[in-house]
Coordinates of C-alpha atoms and ligand atoms in Angstrom, one line a residue:
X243 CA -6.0 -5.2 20.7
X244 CA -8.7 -2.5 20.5
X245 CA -8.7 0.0 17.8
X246 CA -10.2 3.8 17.5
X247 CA -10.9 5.8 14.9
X248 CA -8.9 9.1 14.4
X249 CA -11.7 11.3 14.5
X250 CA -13.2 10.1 17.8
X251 CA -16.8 9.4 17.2
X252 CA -16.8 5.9 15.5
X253 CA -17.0 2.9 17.6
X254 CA -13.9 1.2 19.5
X255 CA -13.9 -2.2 17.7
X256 CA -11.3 -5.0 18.4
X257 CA -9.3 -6.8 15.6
X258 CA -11.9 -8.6 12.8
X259 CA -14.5 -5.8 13.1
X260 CA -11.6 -3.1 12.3
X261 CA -10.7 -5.5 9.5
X262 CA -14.2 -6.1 7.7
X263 CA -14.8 -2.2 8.1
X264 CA -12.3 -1.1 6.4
X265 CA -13.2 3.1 7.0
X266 CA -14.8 3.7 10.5
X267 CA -17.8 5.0 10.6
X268 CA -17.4 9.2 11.3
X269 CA -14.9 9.1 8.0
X270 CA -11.8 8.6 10.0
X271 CA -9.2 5.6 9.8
X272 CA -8.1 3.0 12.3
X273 CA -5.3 3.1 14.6
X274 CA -4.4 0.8 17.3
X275 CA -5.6 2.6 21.0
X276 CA -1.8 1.6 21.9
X277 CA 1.8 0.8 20.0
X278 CA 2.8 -2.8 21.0
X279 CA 6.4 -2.0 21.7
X280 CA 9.2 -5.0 21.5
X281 CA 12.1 -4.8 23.5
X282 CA 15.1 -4.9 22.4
X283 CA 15.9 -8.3 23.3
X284 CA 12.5 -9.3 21.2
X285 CA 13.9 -7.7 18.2
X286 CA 17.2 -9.5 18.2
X287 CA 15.8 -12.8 19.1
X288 CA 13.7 -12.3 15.7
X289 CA 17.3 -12.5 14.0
X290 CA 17.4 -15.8 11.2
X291 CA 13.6 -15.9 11.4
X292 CA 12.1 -16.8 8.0
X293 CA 9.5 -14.2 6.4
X294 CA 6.8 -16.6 7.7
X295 CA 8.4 -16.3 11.3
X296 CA 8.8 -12.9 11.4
X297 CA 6.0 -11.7 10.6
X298 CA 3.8 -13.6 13.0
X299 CA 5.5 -12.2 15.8
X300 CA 5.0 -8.3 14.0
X301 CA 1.4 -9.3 13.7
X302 CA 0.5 -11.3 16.8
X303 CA 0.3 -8.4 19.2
X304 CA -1.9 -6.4 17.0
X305 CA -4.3 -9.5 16.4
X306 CA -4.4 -10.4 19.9
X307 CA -7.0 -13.2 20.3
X308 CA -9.2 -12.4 17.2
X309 CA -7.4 -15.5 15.1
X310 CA -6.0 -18.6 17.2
X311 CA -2.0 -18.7 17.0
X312 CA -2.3 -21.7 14.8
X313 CA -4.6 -19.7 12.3
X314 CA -2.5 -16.9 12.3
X315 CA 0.4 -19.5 11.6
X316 CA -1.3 -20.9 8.6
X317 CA -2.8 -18.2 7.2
X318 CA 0.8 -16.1 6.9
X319 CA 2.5 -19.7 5.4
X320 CA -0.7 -19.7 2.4
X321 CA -0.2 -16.0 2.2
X322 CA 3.9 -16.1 1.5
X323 CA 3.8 -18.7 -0.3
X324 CA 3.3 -17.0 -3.8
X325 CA 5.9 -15.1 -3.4
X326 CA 8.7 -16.2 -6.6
X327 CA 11.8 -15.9 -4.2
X328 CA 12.6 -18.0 -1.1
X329 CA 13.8 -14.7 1.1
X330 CA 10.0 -13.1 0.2
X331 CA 11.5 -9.5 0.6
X332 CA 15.1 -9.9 -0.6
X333 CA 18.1 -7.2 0.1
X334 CA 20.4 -6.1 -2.5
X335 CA 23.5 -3.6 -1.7
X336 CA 23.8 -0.6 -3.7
X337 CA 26.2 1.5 -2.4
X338 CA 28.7 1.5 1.1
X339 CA 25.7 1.9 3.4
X340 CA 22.7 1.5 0.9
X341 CA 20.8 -1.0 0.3
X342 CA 17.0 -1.9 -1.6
X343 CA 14.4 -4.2 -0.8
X344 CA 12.4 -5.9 -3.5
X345 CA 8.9 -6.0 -2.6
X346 CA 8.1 -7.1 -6.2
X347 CA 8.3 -11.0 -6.1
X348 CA 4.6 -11.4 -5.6
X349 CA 1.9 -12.3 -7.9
X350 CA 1.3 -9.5 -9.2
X351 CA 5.1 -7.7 -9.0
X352 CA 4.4 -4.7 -7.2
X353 CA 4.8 -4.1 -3.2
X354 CA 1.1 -3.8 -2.9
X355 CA 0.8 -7.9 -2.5
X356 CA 2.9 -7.7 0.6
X357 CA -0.3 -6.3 1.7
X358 CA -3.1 -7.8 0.0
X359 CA -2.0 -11.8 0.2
X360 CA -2.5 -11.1 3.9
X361 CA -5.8 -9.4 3.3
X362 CA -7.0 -11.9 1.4
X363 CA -7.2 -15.1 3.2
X364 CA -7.9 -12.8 6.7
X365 CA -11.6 -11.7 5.1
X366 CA -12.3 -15.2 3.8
X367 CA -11.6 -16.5 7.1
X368 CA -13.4 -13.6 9.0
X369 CA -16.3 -14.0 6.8
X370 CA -16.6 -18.1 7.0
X371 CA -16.6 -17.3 10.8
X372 CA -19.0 -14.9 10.4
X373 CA -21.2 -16.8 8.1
X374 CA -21.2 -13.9 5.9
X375 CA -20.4 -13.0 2.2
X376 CA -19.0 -9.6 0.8
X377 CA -18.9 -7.9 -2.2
X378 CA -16.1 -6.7 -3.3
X379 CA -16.2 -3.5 -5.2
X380 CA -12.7 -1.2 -6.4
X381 CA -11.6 1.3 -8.9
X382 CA -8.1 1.0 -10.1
X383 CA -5.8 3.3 -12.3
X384 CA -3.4 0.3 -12.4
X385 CA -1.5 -1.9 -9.9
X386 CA -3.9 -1.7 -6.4
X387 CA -6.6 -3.9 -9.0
X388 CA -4.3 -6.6 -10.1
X389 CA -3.0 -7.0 -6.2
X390 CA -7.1 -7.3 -5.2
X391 CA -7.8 -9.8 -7.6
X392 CA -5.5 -12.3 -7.1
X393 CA -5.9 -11.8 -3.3
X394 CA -9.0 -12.6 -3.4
X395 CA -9.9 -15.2 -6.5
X396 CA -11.5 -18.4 -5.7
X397 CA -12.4 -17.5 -2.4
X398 CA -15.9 -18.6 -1.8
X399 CA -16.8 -15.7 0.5
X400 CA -15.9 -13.2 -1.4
X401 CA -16.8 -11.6 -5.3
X402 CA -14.8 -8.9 -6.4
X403 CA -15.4 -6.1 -9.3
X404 CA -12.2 -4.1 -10.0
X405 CA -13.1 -1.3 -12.5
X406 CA -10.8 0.3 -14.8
X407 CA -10.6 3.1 -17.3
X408 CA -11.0 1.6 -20.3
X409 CA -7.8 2.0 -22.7
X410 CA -6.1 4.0 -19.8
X411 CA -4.0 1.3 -17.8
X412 CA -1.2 -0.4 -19.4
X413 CA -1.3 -3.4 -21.3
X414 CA 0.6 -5.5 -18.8
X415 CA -1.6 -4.1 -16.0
X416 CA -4.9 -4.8 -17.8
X417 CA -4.1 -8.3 -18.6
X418 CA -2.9 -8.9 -15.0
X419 CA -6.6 -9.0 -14.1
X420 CA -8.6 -9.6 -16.7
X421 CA -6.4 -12.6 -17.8
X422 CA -7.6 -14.7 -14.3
X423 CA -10.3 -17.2 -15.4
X424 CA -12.1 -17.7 -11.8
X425 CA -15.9 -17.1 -11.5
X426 CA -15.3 -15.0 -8.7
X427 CA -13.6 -12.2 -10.4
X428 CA -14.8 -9.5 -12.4
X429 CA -13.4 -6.9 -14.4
X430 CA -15.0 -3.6 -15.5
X431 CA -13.9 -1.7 -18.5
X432 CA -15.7 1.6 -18.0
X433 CA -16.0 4.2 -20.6
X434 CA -14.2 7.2 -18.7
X435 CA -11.3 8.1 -16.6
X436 CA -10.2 6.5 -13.2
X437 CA -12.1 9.7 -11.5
X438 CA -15.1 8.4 -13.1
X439 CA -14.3 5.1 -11.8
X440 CA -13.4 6.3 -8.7
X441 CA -16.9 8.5 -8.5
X442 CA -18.8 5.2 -9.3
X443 CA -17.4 3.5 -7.1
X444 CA -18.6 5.8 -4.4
X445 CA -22.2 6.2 -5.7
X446 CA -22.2 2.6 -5.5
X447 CA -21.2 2.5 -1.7
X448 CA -23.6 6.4 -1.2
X449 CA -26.5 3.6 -2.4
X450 CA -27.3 2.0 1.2
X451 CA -30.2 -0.3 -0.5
X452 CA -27.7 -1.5 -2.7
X453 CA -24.8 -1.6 -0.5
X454 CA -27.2 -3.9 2.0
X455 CA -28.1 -5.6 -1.1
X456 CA -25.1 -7.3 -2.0
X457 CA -23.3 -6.2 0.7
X458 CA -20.8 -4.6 -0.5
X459 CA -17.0 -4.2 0.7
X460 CA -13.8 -3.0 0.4
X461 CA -10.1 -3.4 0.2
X462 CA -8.6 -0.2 -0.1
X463 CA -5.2 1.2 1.1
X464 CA -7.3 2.9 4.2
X465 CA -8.0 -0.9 6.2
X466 CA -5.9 -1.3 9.1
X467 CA -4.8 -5.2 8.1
X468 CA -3.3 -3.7 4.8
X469 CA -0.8 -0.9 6.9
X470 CA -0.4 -3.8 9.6
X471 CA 1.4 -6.5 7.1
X472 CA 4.0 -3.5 5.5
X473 CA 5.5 -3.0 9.0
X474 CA 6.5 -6.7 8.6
X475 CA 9.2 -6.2 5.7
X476 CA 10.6 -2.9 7.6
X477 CA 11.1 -4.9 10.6
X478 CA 12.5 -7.6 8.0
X479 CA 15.0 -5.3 6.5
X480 CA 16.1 -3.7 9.9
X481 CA 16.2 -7.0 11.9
X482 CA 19.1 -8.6 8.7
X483 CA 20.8 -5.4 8.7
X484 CA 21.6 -5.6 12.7
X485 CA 18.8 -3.6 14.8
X486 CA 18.6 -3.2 17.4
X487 CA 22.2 -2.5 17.9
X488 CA 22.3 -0.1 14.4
X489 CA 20.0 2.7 13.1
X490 CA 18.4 2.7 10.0
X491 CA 16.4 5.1 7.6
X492 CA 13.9 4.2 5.0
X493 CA 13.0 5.6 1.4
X494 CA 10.1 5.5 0.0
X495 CA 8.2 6.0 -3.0
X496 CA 5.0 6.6 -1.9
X497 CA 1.5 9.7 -2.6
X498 CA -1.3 7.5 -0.5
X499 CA 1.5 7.7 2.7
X500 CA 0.6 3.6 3.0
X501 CA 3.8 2.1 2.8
X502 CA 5.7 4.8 4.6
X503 CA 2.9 5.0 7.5
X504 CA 4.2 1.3 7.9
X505 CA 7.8 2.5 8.5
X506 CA 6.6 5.0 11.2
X507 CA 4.7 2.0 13.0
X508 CA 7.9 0.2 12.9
X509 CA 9.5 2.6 14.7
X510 CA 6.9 3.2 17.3
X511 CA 7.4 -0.4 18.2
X512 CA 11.0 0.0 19.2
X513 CA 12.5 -0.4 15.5
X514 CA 15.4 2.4 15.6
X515 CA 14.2 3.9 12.4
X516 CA 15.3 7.3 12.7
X517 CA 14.9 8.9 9.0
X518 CA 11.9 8.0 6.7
X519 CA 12.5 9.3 3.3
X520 CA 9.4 10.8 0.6
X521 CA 9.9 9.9 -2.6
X522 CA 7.7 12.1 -4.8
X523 CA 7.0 12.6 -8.5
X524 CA 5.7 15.7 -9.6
X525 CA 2.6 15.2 -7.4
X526 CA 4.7 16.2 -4.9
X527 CA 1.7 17.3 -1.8
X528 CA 4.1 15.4 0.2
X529 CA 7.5 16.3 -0.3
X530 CA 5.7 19.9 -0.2
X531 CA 4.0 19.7 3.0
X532 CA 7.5 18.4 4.7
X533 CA 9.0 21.4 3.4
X534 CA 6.2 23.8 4.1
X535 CA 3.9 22.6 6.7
X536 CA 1.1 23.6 5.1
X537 CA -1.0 20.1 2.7
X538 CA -2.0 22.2 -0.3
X539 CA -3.8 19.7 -2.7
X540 CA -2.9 20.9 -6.7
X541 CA -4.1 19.2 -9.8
X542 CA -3.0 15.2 -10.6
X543 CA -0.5 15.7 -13.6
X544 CA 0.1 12.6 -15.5
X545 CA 3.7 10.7 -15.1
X546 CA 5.9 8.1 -15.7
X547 CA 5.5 6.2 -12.0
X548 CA 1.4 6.6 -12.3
X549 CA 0.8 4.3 -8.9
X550 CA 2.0 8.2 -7.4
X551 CA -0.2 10.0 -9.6
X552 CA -2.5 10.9 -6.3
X553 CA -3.2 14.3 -4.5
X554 CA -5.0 12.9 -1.5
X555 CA -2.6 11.5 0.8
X556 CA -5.5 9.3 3.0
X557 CA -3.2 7.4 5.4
X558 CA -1.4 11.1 6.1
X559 CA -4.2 11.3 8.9
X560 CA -3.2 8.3 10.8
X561 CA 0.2 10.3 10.9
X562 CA -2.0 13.8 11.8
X563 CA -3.7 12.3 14.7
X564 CA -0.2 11.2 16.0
X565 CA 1.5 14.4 16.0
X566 CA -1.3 16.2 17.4
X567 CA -1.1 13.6 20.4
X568 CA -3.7 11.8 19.6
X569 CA -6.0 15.0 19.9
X570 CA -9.3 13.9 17.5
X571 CA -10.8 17.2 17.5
X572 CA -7.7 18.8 16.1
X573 CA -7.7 15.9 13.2
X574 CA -11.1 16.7 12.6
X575 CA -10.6 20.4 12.6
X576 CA -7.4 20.0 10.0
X577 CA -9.5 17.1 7.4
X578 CA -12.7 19.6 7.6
X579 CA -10.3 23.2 6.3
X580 CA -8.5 20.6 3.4
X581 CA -12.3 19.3 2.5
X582 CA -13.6 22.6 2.2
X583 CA -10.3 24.3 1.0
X584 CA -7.8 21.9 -0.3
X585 CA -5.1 23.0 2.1
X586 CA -4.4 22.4 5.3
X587 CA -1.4 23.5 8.0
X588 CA 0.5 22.2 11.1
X589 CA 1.9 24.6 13.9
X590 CA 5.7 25.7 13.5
X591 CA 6.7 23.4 16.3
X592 CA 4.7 20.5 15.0
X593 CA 6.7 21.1 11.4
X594 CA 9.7 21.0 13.0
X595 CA 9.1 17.6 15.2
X596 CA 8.1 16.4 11.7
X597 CA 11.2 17.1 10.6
X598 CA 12.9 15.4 13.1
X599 CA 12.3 11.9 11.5
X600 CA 10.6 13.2 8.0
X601 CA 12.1 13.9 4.5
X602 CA 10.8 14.6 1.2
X603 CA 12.2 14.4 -1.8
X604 CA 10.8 15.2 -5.5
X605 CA 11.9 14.6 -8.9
X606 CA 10.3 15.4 -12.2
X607 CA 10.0 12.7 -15.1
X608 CA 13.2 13.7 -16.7
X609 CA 15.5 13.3 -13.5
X610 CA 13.7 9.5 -13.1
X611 CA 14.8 8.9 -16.2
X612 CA 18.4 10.0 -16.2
X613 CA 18.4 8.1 -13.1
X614 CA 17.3 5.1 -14.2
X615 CA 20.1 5.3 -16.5
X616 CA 22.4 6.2 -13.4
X617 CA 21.4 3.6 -11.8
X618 CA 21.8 0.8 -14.4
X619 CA 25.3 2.0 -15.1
X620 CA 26.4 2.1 -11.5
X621 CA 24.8 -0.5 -9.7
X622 CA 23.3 -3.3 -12.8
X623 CA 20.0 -2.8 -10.9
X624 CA 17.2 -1.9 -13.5
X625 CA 14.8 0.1 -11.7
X626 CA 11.3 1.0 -12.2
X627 CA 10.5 4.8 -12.1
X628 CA 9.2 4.0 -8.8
X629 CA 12.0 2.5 -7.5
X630 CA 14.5 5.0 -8.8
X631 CA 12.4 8.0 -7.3
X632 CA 12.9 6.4 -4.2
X633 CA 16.8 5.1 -4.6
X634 CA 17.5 8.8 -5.2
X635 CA 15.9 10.1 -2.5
X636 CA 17.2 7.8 -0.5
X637 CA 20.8 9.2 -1.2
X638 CA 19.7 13.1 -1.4
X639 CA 17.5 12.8 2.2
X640 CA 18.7 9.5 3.7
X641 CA 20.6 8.7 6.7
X642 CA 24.6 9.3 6.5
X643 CA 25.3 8.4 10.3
X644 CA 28.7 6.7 11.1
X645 CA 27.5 2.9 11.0
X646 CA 23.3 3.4 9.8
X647 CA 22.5 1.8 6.7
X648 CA 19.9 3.2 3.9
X649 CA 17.1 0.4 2.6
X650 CA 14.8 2.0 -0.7
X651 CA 12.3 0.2 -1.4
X652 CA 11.5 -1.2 -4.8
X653 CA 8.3 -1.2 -5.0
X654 CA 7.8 -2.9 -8.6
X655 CA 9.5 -5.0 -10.7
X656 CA 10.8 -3.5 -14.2
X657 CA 8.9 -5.5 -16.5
X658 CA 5.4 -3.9 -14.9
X659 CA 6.4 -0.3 -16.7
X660 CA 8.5 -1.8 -19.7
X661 CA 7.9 1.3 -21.9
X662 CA 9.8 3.7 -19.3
X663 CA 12.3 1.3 -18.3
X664 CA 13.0 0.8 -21.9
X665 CA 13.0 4.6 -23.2
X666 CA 15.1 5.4 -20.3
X667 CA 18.2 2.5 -19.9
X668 CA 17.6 1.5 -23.7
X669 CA 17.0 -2.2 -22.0
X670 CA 13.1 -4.3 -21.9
X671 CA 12.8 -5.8 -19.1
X672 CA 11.6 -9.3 -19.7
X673 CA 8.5 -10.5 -17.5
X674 CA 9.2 -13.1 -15.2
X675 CA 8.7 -16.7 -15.6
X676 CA 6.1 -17.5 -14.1
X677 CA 3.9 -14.3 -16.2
X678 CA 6.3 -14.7 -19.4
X679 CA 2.8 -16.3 -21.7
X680 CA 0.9 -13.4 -20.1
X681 CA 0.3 -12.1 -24.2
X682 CA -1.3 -15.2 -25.0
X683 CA -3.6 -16.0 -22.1
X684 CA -7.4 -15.4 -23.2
X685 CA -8.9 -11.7 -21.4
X686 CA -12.3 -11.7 -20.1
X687 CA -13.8 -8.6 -18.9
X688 CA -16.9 -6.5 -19.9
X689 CA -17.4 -3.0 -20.6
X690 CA -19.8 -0.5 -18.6
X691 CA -20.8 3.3 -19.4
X692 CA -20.1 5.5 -17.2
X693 CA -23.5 5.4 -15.2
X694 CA -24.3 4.0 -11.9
X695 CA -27.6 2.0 -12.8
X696 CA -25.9 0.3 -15.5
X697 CA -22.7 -0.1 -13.2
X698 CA -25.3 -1.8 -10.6
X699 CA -27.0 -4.2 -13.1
X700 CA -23.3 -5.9 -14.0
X701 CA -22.6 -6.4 -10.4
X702 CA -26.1 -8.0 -9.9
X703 CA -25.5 -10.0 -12.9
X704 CA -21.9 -11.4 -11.9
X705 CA -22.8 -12.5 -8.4
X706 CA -22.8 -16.3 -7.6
X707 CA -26.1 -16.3 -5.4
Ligands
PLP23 C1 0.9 1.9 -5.0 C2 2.3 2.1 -5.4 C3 3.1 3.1 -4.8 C4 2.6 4.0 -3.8 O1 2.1 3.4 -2.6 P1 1.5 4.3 -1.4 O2 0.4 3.4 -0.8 O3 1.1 5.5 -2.0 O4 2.6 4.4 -0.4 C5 4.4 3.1 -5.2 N1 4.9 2.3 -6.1 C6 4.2 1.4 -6.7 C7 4.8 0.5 -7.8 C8 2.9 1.2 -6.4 O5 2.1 0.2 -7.0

């Protein structure tokens, strides 16, 4: 499989290449150059697979012959197999045609593993292949950090610096990385907010001395690999609840547009997905452009599900270049008028073709938290504020067909955002098992100022070689 960029200019690049770029080189993302569609008879023959199973056969016809079959085998058993339940991504019925997928029985108890456990062993092998290193360098306001490092701890190709705002993530969050002992991993307290994290983060990569330096990497929600291992749980979820032969729509909490980009690949391989549900908080540039057709960016306002606290929706252009038929020009054209003006708009008939499979919905922190409570009382599920946002959009903006089913996803367990779950429902979720000593194990991380030279000389001074 060959992949271009969605602006046009960057170099068609097969498989690994697209993997260990991450962001193509004229500033657009990755897409395959076709859908690999399975035919109906494919998809039900993918009926009683195991998560392992299943997702090698979602994968293989984007990898193509970049990783052996037998690699691609092993490297989706080692990936899976942290994951605290047997089922990986199990169902749960909430209602006569509604249902929720847990996507929080990884390591780190949020959906974004699903992801990086794949990510993680692909770059170590891509690298040992290549003989090459990487430097691993991420801001994080919060669950994307925690996913990174335990992808990628112990790996001998790769070091990894996650930086954080110092006092500004949660406790559990915070000692979800700093708490992992391996030489490898490093964690960044910086004196400043997760823009200012965000901002060094950039300066560091704007650096190209440096970047050659230590060559520096990334794993952030824009690489194709990340987007490629979400379709697996849709097709997952619609393969158990009887597609082919039934239609399905999806809700989903999302403000990057990663997860629910995966839904909308899904379909394009033959998945009968026809409604894929927003689920916003009050940074709602989603649910607003659905209803508007025009992406006005606003300022981030603080809220109880922070992992949506975002007003740049990046993986929205993979989406963009789709509806304008693959036209790169026109994506360029719409990402230059939102750089220079915050705001840009799709034609009327565009909107409406949107519309066609599209929903949003928003809710402020006051309806998540009478929802929660809603939802406790009338299902015994304890949501997140994530996972609530997207239940109830689910059953505003969902699917109602005679015979279609409704899967939200959950998208973190309870325990990660104890201090909403509990204000809300009046119940603390305990943390599982496996994390329940997580207060006692020893942190190790070191501060930083906000200041690029400073932020350079600890990554110099943490590397292995
Ligand atoms: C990251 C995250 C989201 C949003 O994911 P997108 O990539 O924006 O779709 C939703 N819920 C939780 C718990 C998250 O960690």
């Amino acid at each position: 499989m060959r992949y271009v960029s969605t602006r046009g200019t960057a170099p068609v690049l097969g498989f690994d290449d697209v993997v260990l770029t991450g962001l193509a080189a004229d500033g657009g993302l990755y897409v395959p150059e076709e859908w690999p569609v399975l035919s109906e008879r494919e998809w039900r023959d993918m009926r009683g697979l195991s998560h392992e199973e299943l997702a090698f056969r979602i994968m293989l016809p984007f990898v193509g012959a970049a990783l052996t079959e037998e690699e691609l085998a092993d490297l989706l058993d080692a990936a899976y197999a942290r994951f605290d339940h047997p089922a990986v991504a199990p169902l749960r019925q909430i209602g006569p045609h509604d249902w929720m997928m847990e996507l929080f029985h990884g390591p780190t108890l949020a959906f974004k593993d699903h992801a990086m456990q794949v990510l993680g062993p692909l770059f170590e092998l891509l690298l040992t292949r290549a003989g090459r290193r990487v430097t691993i360098v991420g801001a994080t306001s919060g669950d994307t950090g925690s996913a990174a490092i335990e992808a990628c701890r112990d790996r001998e190709a790769i070091d990894i610096f996650i930086l954080h705002p110092k006092d500004r993530v949660s406790e559990v969050q915070r000692r979800q990385m700093t708490t992992v002992q391996s030489a490898n991993v490093h964690n960044i307290a910086v004196n400043g907010t997760f823009d200012d994290c965000q901002a060094l983060v950039k300066s560091l990569f704007g650096d190209p001395d440096f970047r050659e330096e230590v060559g520096l990497s990334a794993v952030n929600s824009i690489n194709w690999a990340r987007i490629m291992a979400q379709v697996v749980y849709y097709a997952w979820a619609g393969v158990a609840l009887g597609a082919p032969d039934r239609g399905l729509g999806f809700s989903v909490p999302t403000g990057n547009f990663g997860n629910i980009f995966a839904g909308y690949v899904a379909r394009q391989m033959g998945l009968p997905i026809d409604r894929l549900v927003v689920g916003s908080n009050q940074n709602d540039i989603l649910s607003r452009f659905l209803e508007t057709g025009t992406m006005r960016q606003e300022t981030v306002v603080p809220t109880i599900s922070p992992s949506m606290d975002i007003q740049v929706s990046s993986n929205f252009e993979r989406l963009l270049f789709e509806v304008y038929g693959r036209d790169a020009a026109e994506v360029r054209s719409a990402m230059d008028r939102f750089r220079q003006s915050g705001a840009f708009d799709v034609p009327d008939d565009l909107h409406q073709e949107l519309l066609g499979l599209f929903r949003g919905h928003r809710l402020t922190d006051e309806e998540t938290s009478a929802s929660m409570r809603r939802i406790l009382e009338t299902t015994g599920v304890l949501a997140d504020p994530h996972t609530a946002i997207g239940i109830v959009a689910g059953q505003v903006a969902g699917r109602r067909d005679e015979g279609g089913v409704t899967v939200s996803l959950a998208t973190a367990h309870p325990a990660k955002f104890p201090d909403a779950v509990e204000q809300a429902t009046g119940v603390r979720p305990p943390l599982p098992a496996r994390l329940a000593d997580l207060f006692q194990r020893p942190e190790r991380m070191v501060e930083a100022p906000n200041d690029t030279r400073a932020l350079q000389a600890v990554v110099r001074e943490g590397l292995r070689r």
